[in-house]
């Protein structure tokens, strides 16, 4: 039976980052990664077809976390990094069937028709909003409507939440999804005051502060798509990775772990990192701790479909100078939003063509998971036609479906995490990494992998 100091299970960004951090910080340890699929990357993938590059899941990360950039550098990928065009600050929201620009400054906000006059005035009352009732795990929606009013919560916050989480703002926990917002409120008593303070600080430090229209940091990927990162991991760590190895169980006896795969192979390890979606981790650990398994199973996922379409430029009459648009649920459309990928990264479509990347599903639309591919595609085409005036059929369509797409940090998530942490503390040497716990983005996956490796190296 192969024996290792550390076994990492799951070859998405979380597991691969954990492998890298272990190899670079503790080269004396024997470490191996098991991945169920025949390929690495999990939700990260890129197809190159007819001059288009289609990202299967994520299409970039924000360059605000030095650790992710350091990881790229250590992998020799710094020169392949590709920053989004400067036009990404131009974002749109659908209201009353028409795309409205998200204002970038207070004067633009005053002139904007994104909210009604009462809705705009209500935002100016933000510094005087009533305090959060004590001791509650407030939803993002309740937080938003308490601070900036219901209209802004419906037309600014809900679409942003569905763009990031595929989530429903009234179900998601503010403190688990956007802890920084809660901290800003606690520290400054007002988001407006906090934003001004942060903008001043960012200016002093020469950083992009982020604000109501776009997040802090630049959207960043690699030339040709995000999969370049995974290919590099594969090149560097081929000797430490086994693909096609689906783990069915992890058990602990006499101070070490036995890991079993579906093909009957067993591995032994002193420590194990489960870098799996939580519902998979749940079934794998049932034999070590039924309580840990049941806490992990409490984290729910939303389905999401990514529909990439290529069109001739001549099919699109509107100007695509921007990031794309989001659709508030009040607009009753099937799509959650659409990203103008080739405006963000020019090399994602051949010359004379444009790429739209449209999201369908989310926690508010579990029905979409039951739709056929052709149903999804025709709904997307109709919505894109109605909203952007696009005409004719696309040259090419690629649909990527994720039944368990994005973990949802529902109200109560922090309690689930407390239960998970207390069970984990009883099983010395077992660790969790992945996007189901403390942040759903690529940066957070890298950060968590780093934290887990730091912890396991301490013993
Ligand atoms: C549609 C979509 C768009 C997104 N867009 C962005 C974005 O633009 N920016 C961003 O920062 N984040 C984005 N995200 C989130 C980001 O993709 C994830 O946070 C990240 O990829 C999760 O990585 P992971 O390694 O934790 O999990 P995964 O990618 O799910 O990897 C887990 C791995 O474990 C393997 N596995 C499962 N079961 C077993 C088993 N029993 N044995 C062995 N291996 C197993 C799987 O095959 C998989 O390879 C998006 C996600 C989706 C779905």
Coordinates of C-alpha atoms and ligand atoms in Angstrom, one line a residue:
X1 CA 0.0 0.0 0.0
X2 CA 1.5 3.4 -1.0
X3 CA 2.3 5.5 2.1
X4 CA 2.6 9.3 2.3
X5 CA 3.1 12.0 4.9
X6 CA 0.1 13.8 3.3
X7 CA -2.6 12.9 0.9
X8 CA -4.6 15.6 -0.8
X9 CA -8.0 14.5 -2.2
X10 CA -9.4 16.7 -5.0
X11 CA -7.5 18.3 -7.9
X12 CA -9.4 21.6 -8.2
X13 CA -7.6 24.9 -7.4
X14 CA -7.9 24.2 -3.7
X15 CA -6.2 20.8 -3.8
X16 CA -3.6 21.9 -6.3
X17 CA -2.7 25.0 -4.3
X18 CA -2.4 22.9 -1.2
X19 CA 0.0 20.6 -3.1
X20 CA 2.1 23.5 -4.3
X21 CA 2.3 25.1 -0.8
X22 CA 3.3 21.8 0.7
X23 CA 5.9 21.1 -1.9
X24 CA 7.5 24.5 -1.7
X25 CA 7.4 24.9 2.1
X26 CA 8.1 21.3 3.2
X27 CA 10.0 19.5 0.3
X28 CA 11.0 16.8 2.7
X29 CA 7.4 15.6 3.1
X30 CA 6.0 12.9 0.8
X31 CA 2.8 14.2 -0.6
X32 CA 0.4 13.0 -3.2
X33 CA -2.9 14.2 -4.7
X34 CA -5.8 12.0 -5.8
X35 CA -8.3 13.3 -8.3
X36 CA -11.5 11.4 -9.4
X37 CA -11.7 12.8 -12.8
X38 CA -9.4 12.1 -15.7
X39 CA -8.5 15.8 -15.8
X40 CA -7.5 18.3 -13.2
X41 CA -9.1 21.6 -12.4
X42 CA -12.6 20.9 -11.1
X43 CA -14.8 23.7 -12.3
X44 CA -11.9 25.4 -14.0
X45 CA -11.7 24.6 -17.7
X46 CA -11.1 26.3 -21.0
X47 CA -12.1 25.1 -24.5
X48 CA -10.5 26.6 -27.6
X49 CA -12.8 26.3 -30.6
X50 CA -12.7 28.2 -33.9
X51 CA -10.7 31.0 -32.5
X52 CA -12.9 31.4 -29.4
X53 CA -11.8 30.6 -25.8
X54 CA -14.7 29.4 -23.6
X55 CA -14.2 29.2 -19.8
X56 CA -16.3 26.4 -18.3
X57 CA -16.7 28.0 -14.9
X58 CA -14.7 30.8 -13.5
X59 CA -13.3 33.3 -16.0
X60 CA -10.8 35.1 -13.7
X61 CA -9.9 36.3 -10.2
X62 CA -9.4 39.7 -8.7
X63 CA -5.7 40.6 -8.4
X64 CA -6.2 42.0 -4.8
X65 CA -4.8 38.9 -3.0
X66 CA -1.0 39.0 -3.2
X67 CA -0.9 35.3 -2.3
X68 CA -2.6 34.3 -5.6
X69 CA -0.2 36.5 -7.6
X70 CA 2.7 34.9 -5.7
X71 CA 1.4 31.5 -6.5
X72 CA 1.3 32.4 -10.2
X73 CA 4.8 33.8 -9.9
X74 CA 6.2 30.6 -8.3
X75 CA 4.6 28.6 -11.0
X76 CA 6.4 30.7 -13.6
X77 CA 3.1 32.1 -14.9
X78 CA 3.5 35.9 -14.2
X79 CA 4.2 36.7 -17.8
X80 CA 1.1 34.9 -19.0
X81 CA -1.2 36.9 -16.7
X82 CA -3.9 38.9 -18.6
X83 CA -5.6 41.8 -17.0
X84 CA -9.2 42.8 -18.0
X85 CA -9.6 45.8 -20.1
X86 CA -10.1 49.1 -18.3
X87 CA -13.7 49.2 -19.6
X88 CA -14.8 46.6 -17.0
X89 CA -15.9 49.4 -14.7
X90 CA -18.8 50.0 -17.2
X91 CA -21.5 47.7 -15.9
X92 CA -25.2 47.6 -16.6
X93 CA -28.3 46.6 -14.8
X94 CA -31.6 45.6 -16.4
X95 CA -34.6 47.7 -15.3
X96 CA -37.9 47.9 -17.0
X97 CA -36.5 45.9 -19.9
X98 CA -33.7 48.4 -20.6
X99 CA -30.0 48.3 -19.7
X100 CA -29.0 51.2 -17.4
X101 CA -25.4 52.0 -16.6
X102 CA -24.3 51.6 -13.0
X103 CA -23.2 55.1 -12.1
X104 CA -19.5 55.5 -11.3
X105 CA -19.7 58.7 -9.2
X106 CA -22.1 60.5 -7.0
X107 CA -23.0 63.1 -9.7
X108 CA -23.6 60.3 -12.2
X109 CA -25.7 58.6 -9.6
X110 CA -27.9 61.6 -9.2
X111 CA -28.5 61.8 -13.0
X112 CA -28.9 58.0 -13.3
X113 CA -32.3 56.4 -13.9
X114 CA -31.3 53.1 -12.2
X115 CA -33.4 54.0 -9.2
X116 CA -36.4 56.3 -8.7
X117 CA -35.9 59.6 -7.0
X118 CA -37.3 58.3 -3.7
X119 CA -34.9 55.3 -4.1
X120 CA -32.0 57.6 -4.7
X121 CA -32.8 59.8 -1.7
X122 CA -33.2 56.8 0.5
X123 CA -29.5 55.9 -0.3
X124 CA -28.5 59.4 0.9
X125 CA -30.1 58.5 4.2
X126 CA -27.7 55.6 4.7
X127 CA -25.6 57.2 7.4
X128 CA -28.8 57.4 9.5
X129 CA -30.0 53.9 8.9
X130 CA -31.3 52.0 12.0
X131 CA -28.8 49.7 13.8
X132 CA -28.7 46.0 13.2
X133 CA -30.8 44.2 15.8
X134 CA -28.4 42.5 18.2
X135 CA -27.4 38.9 17.9
X136 CA -28.9 38.1 14.6
X137 CA -27.3 36.5 11.5
X138 CA -28.8 39.0 9.1
X139 CA -29.5 38.2 5.5
X140 CA -27.8 40.3 2.8
X141 CA -31.2 41.5 1.6
X142 CA -32.3 42.7 5.1
X143 CA -28.9 44.4 5.6
X144 CA -29.3 46.1 2.2
X145 CA -32.9 47.3 2.7
X146 CA -32.1 48.4 6.2
X147 CA -29.2 50.5 5.1
X148 CA -30.0 51.7 1.6
X149 CA -33.7 50.9 1.1
X150 CA -35.7 48.2 -0.5
X151 CA -35.5 49.5 -4.0
X152 CA -31.7 49.5 -4.0
X153 CA -31.7 46.1 -2.4
X154 CA -33.9 44.8 -5.2
X155 CA -32.1 46.6 -8.1
X156 CA -28.5 46.9 -6.9
X157 CA -27.8 44.3 -4.2
X158 CA -29.9 41.2 -5.4
X159 CA -28.4 41.3 -8.9
X160 CA -24.8 41.7 -7.5
X161 CA -25.5 38.7 -5.2
X162 CA -26.8 36.5 -8.1
X163 CA -23.7 37.6 -10.1
X164 CA -21.3 36.5 -7.5
X165 CA -23.1 33.6 -5.7
X166 CA -25.9 32.7 -8.0
X167 CA -27.7 33.3 -4.7
X168 CA -30.9 34.8 -3.3
X169 CA -30.0 37.8 -1.1
X170 CA -32.8 37.1 1.4
X171 CA -31.4 33.5 2.1
X172 CA -27.7 34.4 2.3
X173 CA -25.9 35.4 5.5
X174 CA -24.2 38.8 5.3
X175 CA -21.6 37.9 7.9
X176 CA -20.6 34.7 6.0
X177 CA -20.7 36.1 2.5
X178 CA -19.6 39.6 2.9
X179 CA -18.0 39.9 6.4
X180 CA -16.3 43.1 5.3
X181 CA -19.6 44.9 4.9
X182 CA -20.6 44.0 8.5
X183 CA -17.1 45.1 9.7
X184 CA -17.5 48.4 7.8
X185 CA -20.8 49.0 9.5
X186 CA -19.5 48.1 12.9
X187 CA -16.3 50.2 12.5
X188 CA -17.7 53.3 10.8
X189 CA -21.4 53.2 11.7
X190 CA -22.1 53.8 8.0
X191 CA -21.1 52.2 4.7
X192 CA -20.9 55.6 3.0
X193 CA -18.4 56.8 5.6
X194 CA -16.5 53.5 5.4
X195 CA -16.3 53.7 1.6
X196 CA -14.9 57.3 1.7
X197 CA -12.4 56.2 4.3
X198 CA -11.3 53.2 2.3
X199 CA -11.1 55.1 -0.9
X200 CA -8.8 57.7 0.8
X201 CA -6.6 54.9 2.1
X202 CA -6.5 53.1 -1.3
X203 CA -5.6 56.3 -3.1
X204 CA -2.7 56.9 -0.7
X205 CA -1.5 53.3 -1.3
X206 CA -2.1 53.6 -5.1
X207 CA -4.7 50.8 -5.2
X208 CA -8.1 50.4 -6.8
X209 CA -10.6 50.8 -3.9
X210 CA -13.7 49.2 -5.3
X211 CA -17.1 50.7 -4.6
X212 CA -20.7 50.3 -5.4
X213 CA -20.2 49.5 -9.1
X214 CA -17.2 47.2 -9.1
X215 CA -15.1 45.2 -6.7
X216 CA -11.7 46.1 -5.4
X217 CA -9.0 44.7 -7.6
X218 CA -8.8 44.0 -11.4
X219 CA -10.3 40.9 -12.9
X220 CA -7.3 38.9 -14.1
X221 CA -6.8 35.7 -16.0
X222 CA -4.2 34.1 -18.3
X223 CA -3.7 34.6 -22.0
X224 CA -6.1 32.2 -23.7
X225 CA -8.1 31.4 -20.6
X226 CA -8.0 30.3 -17.0
X227 CA -7.1 26.7 -17.7
X228 CA -3.5 27.8 -18.3
X229 CA -3.1 27.8 -14.5
X230 CA -4.2 24.2 -14.2
X231 CA -2.0 23.0 -17.1
X232 CA 1.0 24.5 -15.3
X233 CA 0.1 22.7 -12.1
X234 CA -0.1 19.5 -14.1
X235 CA 3.3 20.1 -15.7
X236 CA 5.1 20.9 -12.5
X237 CA 3.5 18.2 -10.2
X238 CA 2.7 15.3 -12.6
X239 CA 4.8 13.0 -10.4
X240 CA 2.7 13.8 -7.3
X241 CA -0.7 13.4 -8.9
X242 CA -3.0 10.4 -9.7
X243 CA -6.1 11.2 -11.8
X244 CA -9.0 8.8 -12.3
X245 CA -8.7 8.0 -8.5
X246 CA -12.1 8.5 -6.9
X247 CA -12.0 8.3 -3.2
X248 CA -14.9 6.5 -1.5
X249 CA -13.8 6.5 2.1
X250 CA -11.3 7.8 4.6
X251 CA -10.8 5.9 7.8
X252 CA -8.5 6.4 10.8
X253 CA -6.9 3.7 12.8
X254 CA -3.7 3.6 15.0
X255 CA -2.9 7.3 14.3
X256 CA -3.0 7.1 10.5
X257 CA -5.5 7.4 7.7
X258 CA -6.5 4.7 5.2
X259 CA -7.9 6.2 2.0
X260 CA -9.8 3.9 -0.4
X261 CA -10.7 4.5 -4.0
X262 CA -13.5 3.0 -6.1
X263 CA -11.0 0.8 -8.0
X264 CA -10.1 -0.9 -4.7
X265 CA -6.7 0.8 -4.3
X266 CA -5.8 1.8 -0.7
X267 CA -3.4 4.5 0.4
X268 CA -2.0 5.3 3.9
X269 CA -1.2 8.8 5.1
X270 CA -0.3 10.6 8.3
X271 CA -2.5 13.6 7.3
X272 CA -5.3 14.1 4.8
X273 CA -6.6 17.3 3.2
X274 CA -10.1 16.9 1.7
X275 CA -10.3 19.5 -1.1
X276 CA -13.7 18.4 -2.3
X277 CA -17.1 20.0 -2.6
X278 CA -18.7 19.6 0.9
X279 CA -21.3 17.1 -0.2
X280 CA -18.6 14.8 -1.5
X281 CA -16.4 15.3 1.6
X282 CA -19.5 14.4 3.6
X283 CA -19.8 11.0 2.0
X284 CA -16.1 10.3 2.2
X285 CA -15.8 11.0 6.0
X286 CA -18.9 9.2 7.1
X287 CA -16.8 6.3 8.4
X288 CA -14.5 8.7 10.5
X289 CA -17.2 10.9 11.9
X290 CA -20.9 10.7 11.2
X291 CA -21.4 14.1 12.9
X292 CA -18.8 15.7 10.6
X293 CA -20.5 14.1 7.6
X294 CA -23.9 15.4 8.6
X295 CA -22.7 19.0 9.2
X296 CA -20.9 18.9 5.8
X297 CA -24.2 17.8 4.2
X298 CA -26.0 20.9 5.6
X299 CA -24.2 23.1 3.1
X300 CA -26.4 23.5 0.0
X301 CA -25.4 24.3 -3.5
X302 CA -27.1 26.2 -6.3
X303 CA -27.1 24.8 -9.9
X304 CA -25.7 27.1 -12.5
X305 CA -25.3 26.9 -16.3
X306 CA -22.8 28.9 -18.3
X307 CA -23.9 29.5 -21.8
X308 CA -21.1 30.8 -24.1
X309 CA -22.2 32.1 -27.4
X310 CA -20.2 33.5 -30.3
X311 CA -21.8 36.0 -32.7
X312 CA -20.6 38.0 -35.7
X313 CA -20.1 41.7 -34.5
X314 CA -22.7 42.6 -37.1
X315 CA -25.4 40.8 -35.2
X316 CA -25.1 43.2 -32.3
X317 CA -26.2 46.8 -32.7
X318 CA -25.5 48.0 -29.2
X319 CA -22.2 49.1 -28.0
X320 CA -20.5 46.4 -25.9
X321 CA -18.0 48.6 -24.3
X322 CA -18.2 47.2 -20.7
X323 CA -18.3 44.2 -18.5
X324 CA -21.8 43.1 -19.2
X325 CA -25.1 43.3 -17.3
X326 CA -27.0 41.8 -14.4
X327 CA -30.7 41.0 -14.2
X328 CA -32.6 41.7 -11.0
X329 CA -35.0 38.9 -10.1
X330 CA -37.9 41.4 -10.2
X331 CA -37.4 41.6 -14.0
X332 CA -38.6 38.0 -14.4
X333 CA -36.1 36.9 -16.9
X334 CA -34.5 33.4 -17.1
X335 CA -31.0 34.7 -17.3
X336 CA -29.1 36.0 -14.3
X337 CA -26.8 38.2 -16.4
X338 CA -24.4 38.1 -19.3
X339 CA -20.8 39.0 -19.5
X340 CA -19.3 40.5 -22.7
X341 CA -16.3 38.3 -22.5
X342 CA -14.5 39.5 -25.7
X343 CA -14.8 43.1 -24.5
X344 CA -13.1 42.1 -21.2
X345 CA -10.4 39.9 -22.7
X346 CA -10.0 40.7 -26.4
X347 CA -8.5 37.3 -27.3
X348 CA -11.6 35.3 -26.3
X349 CA -13.2 35.7 -29.7
X350 CA -11.7 35.8 -33.3
X351 CA -11.5 39.1 -35.1
X352 CA -15.0 40.3 -36.2
X353 CA -16.8 38.2 -33.6
X354 CA -18.0 38.7 -30.0
X355 CA -18.5 36.4 -27.1
X356 CA -21.4 36.5 -24.6
X357 CA -21.2 34.4 -21.5
X358 CA -24.6 34.1 -19.9
X359 CA -25.6 32.5 -16.6
X360 CA -28.8 30.6 -15.9
X361 CA -30.0 29.1 -12.7
X362 CA -28.8 29.9 -9.2
X363 CA -30.5 29.3 -5.9
X364 CA -33.7 31.1 -7.0
X365 CA -34.1 28.8 -10.1
X366 CA -33.5 25.2 -9.2
X367 CA -36.0 24.3 -12.0
X368 CA -33.3 25.3 -14.5
X369 CA -31.4 22.2 -13.6
X370 CA -34.2 20.1 -15.1
X371 CA -34.3 22.0 -18.4
X372 CA -32.9 20.4 -21.5
X373 CA -29.8 21.9 -23.1
X374 CA -31.8 23.2 -26.1
X375 CA -34.4 24.8 -23.8
X376 CA -31.7 26.7 -21.9
X377 CA -30.0 27.8 -25.1
X378 CA -33.3 29.1 -26.6
X379 CA -34.2 31.0 -23.5
X380 CA -30.8 32.6 -23.4
X381 CA -31.1 33.6 -27.1
X382 CA -34.5 35.1 -26.5
X383 CA -33.4 37.1 -23.5
X384 CA -30.2 38.3 -25.2
X385 CA -32.3 39.3 -28.2
X386 CA -34.8 41.2 -26.0
X387 CA -32.2 42.9 -23.8
X388 CA -29.3 43.6 -26.2
X389 CA -31.1 43.5 -29.5
X390 CA -28.8 40.8 -30.8
X391 CA -30.2 39.3 -34.1
X392 CA -29.7 36.0 -35.8
X393 CA -28.4 32.7 -34.4
X394 CA -25.0 32.4 -32.8
X395 CA -22.1 31.0 -34.8
X396 CA -21.3 28.7 -31.9
X397 CA -22.7 27.7 -28.6
X398 CA -21.1 25.9 -25.7
X399 CA -23.1 25.0 -22.6
X400 CA -21.5 24.1 -19.3
X401 CA -23.8 22.8 -16.6
X402 CA -23.0 22.6 -13.0
X403 CA -25.7 20.8 -11.0
X404 CA -23.9 21.5 -7.8
X405 CA -22.4 24.8 -9.0
X406 CA -21.9 27.3 -6.2
X407 CA -22.1 26.6 -2.4
X408 CA -24.6 28.8 -0.7
X409 CA -23.7 30.4 2.7
X410 CA -27.3 30.5 3.9
X411 CA -28.3 32.1 7.2
X412 CA -26.8 29.9 9.9
X413 CA -23.7 29.0 7.8
X414 CA -21.4 30.2 10.6
X415 CA -23.1 27.8 13.0
X416 CA -22.5 25.0 10.6
X417 CA -18.9 26.0 10.3
X418 CA -18.6 26.0 14.1
X419 CA -20.0 22.4 14.2
X420 CA -17.6 21.4 11.4
X421 CA -14.6 22.9 13.1
X422 CA -15.4 21.3 16.5
X423 CA -15.7 17.8 14.8
X424 CA -12.5 18.3 12.9
X425 CA -10.6 19.3 16.0
X426 CA -11.4 15.8 17.3
X427 CA -9.8 14.1 14.3
X428 CA -6.1 15.0 14.4
X429 CA -4.6 15.2 10.9
X430 CA -7.8 15.6 8.9
X431 CA -8.2 19.0 7.1
X432 CA -10.8 20.6 4.8
X433 CA -10.1 23.1 2.0
X434 CA -12.4 24.3 -0.7
X435 CA -15.0 26.9 -1.6
X436 CA -17.8 25.6 0.6
X437 CA -16.5 27.1 3.8
X438 CA -14.9 30.5 4.0
X439 CA -15.2 32.1 0.6
X440 CA -16.4 31.0 -2.8
X441 CA -13.9 32.6 -5.1
X442 CA -10.6 31.4 -6.4
X443 CA -8.7 33.8 -4.2
X444 CA -10.4 32.4 -1.1
X445 CA -9.6 28.8 -2.2
X446 CA -5.9 29.7 -2.5
X447 CA -6.0 31.5 0.9
X448 CA -7.7 28.6 2.5
X449 CA -5.2 26.1 1.0
X450 CA -2.4 28.3 2.4
X451 CA -4.0 28.3 5.9
X452 CA -4.5 24.5 5.9
X453 CA -0.9 23.9 4.9
X454 CA 0.4 26.3 7.5
X455 CA -1.7 24.4 10.1
X456 CA -0.7 20.9 9.0
X457 CA 3.0 21.8 8.9
X458 CA 2.7 22.9 12.5
X459 CA 1.7 19.3 13.2
Ligands
LIG1 C1 -20.1 28.8 -13.2 C2 -19.1 29.2 -12.2 C3 -18.4 30.5 -12.3 C4 -17.5 30.9 -11.4 N1 -16.9 32.1 -11.6 C5 -15.9 32.5 -10.8 C6 -15.1 33.6 -11.1 O1 -15.2 34.2 -12.2 N2 -14.1 33.9 -10.2 C7 -13.8 33.2 -9.1 O2 -12.9 33.6 -8.3 N3 -14.6 32.1 -8.8 C8 -15.6 31.7 -9.6 N4 -16.2 30.6 -9.3 C9 -15.9 29.8 -8.1 C10 -14.6 28.9 -8.4 O3 -14.7 28.3 -9.6 C11 -14.5 27.9 -7.3 O4 -14.5 28.5 -6.0 C12 -13.3 27.0 -7.4 O5 -13.0 26.6 -8.7 C13 -13.5 25.8 -6.4 O6 -12.3 25.1 -6.4 P1 -12.2 23.8 -5.5 O7 -10.9 23.2 -5.8 O8 -12.5 24.2 -4.1 O9 -13.4 22.8 -5.9 P2 -13.6 22.1 -7.3 O10 -13.2 22.9 -8.5 O11 -15.0 21.6 -7.2 O12 -12.6 20.8 -7.3 C14 -12.9 19.7 -6.5 C15 -12.2 18.5 -7.2 O13 -12.5 17.4 -6.4 C16 -12.7 16.3 -7.3 N5 -13.4 15.2 -6.6 C17 -14.7 15.2 -6.3 N6 -15.0 14.1 -5.6 C18 -13.9 13.4 -5.5 C19 -13.5 12.1 -4.9 N7 -14.5 11.4 -4.3 N8 -12.3 11.7 -5.0 C20 -11.3 12.4 -5.6 N9 -11.6 13.6 -6.2 C21 -12.8 14.1 -6.1 C22 -13.5 16.9 -8.4 O14 -13.4 16.1 -9.6 C23 -12.8 18.2 -8.6 O15 -11.7 18.2 -9.5 C24 -17.2 30.1 -10.3 C25 -17.8 28.9 -10.1 C26 -18.7 28.4 -11.1 C27 -19.4 27.1 -10.9

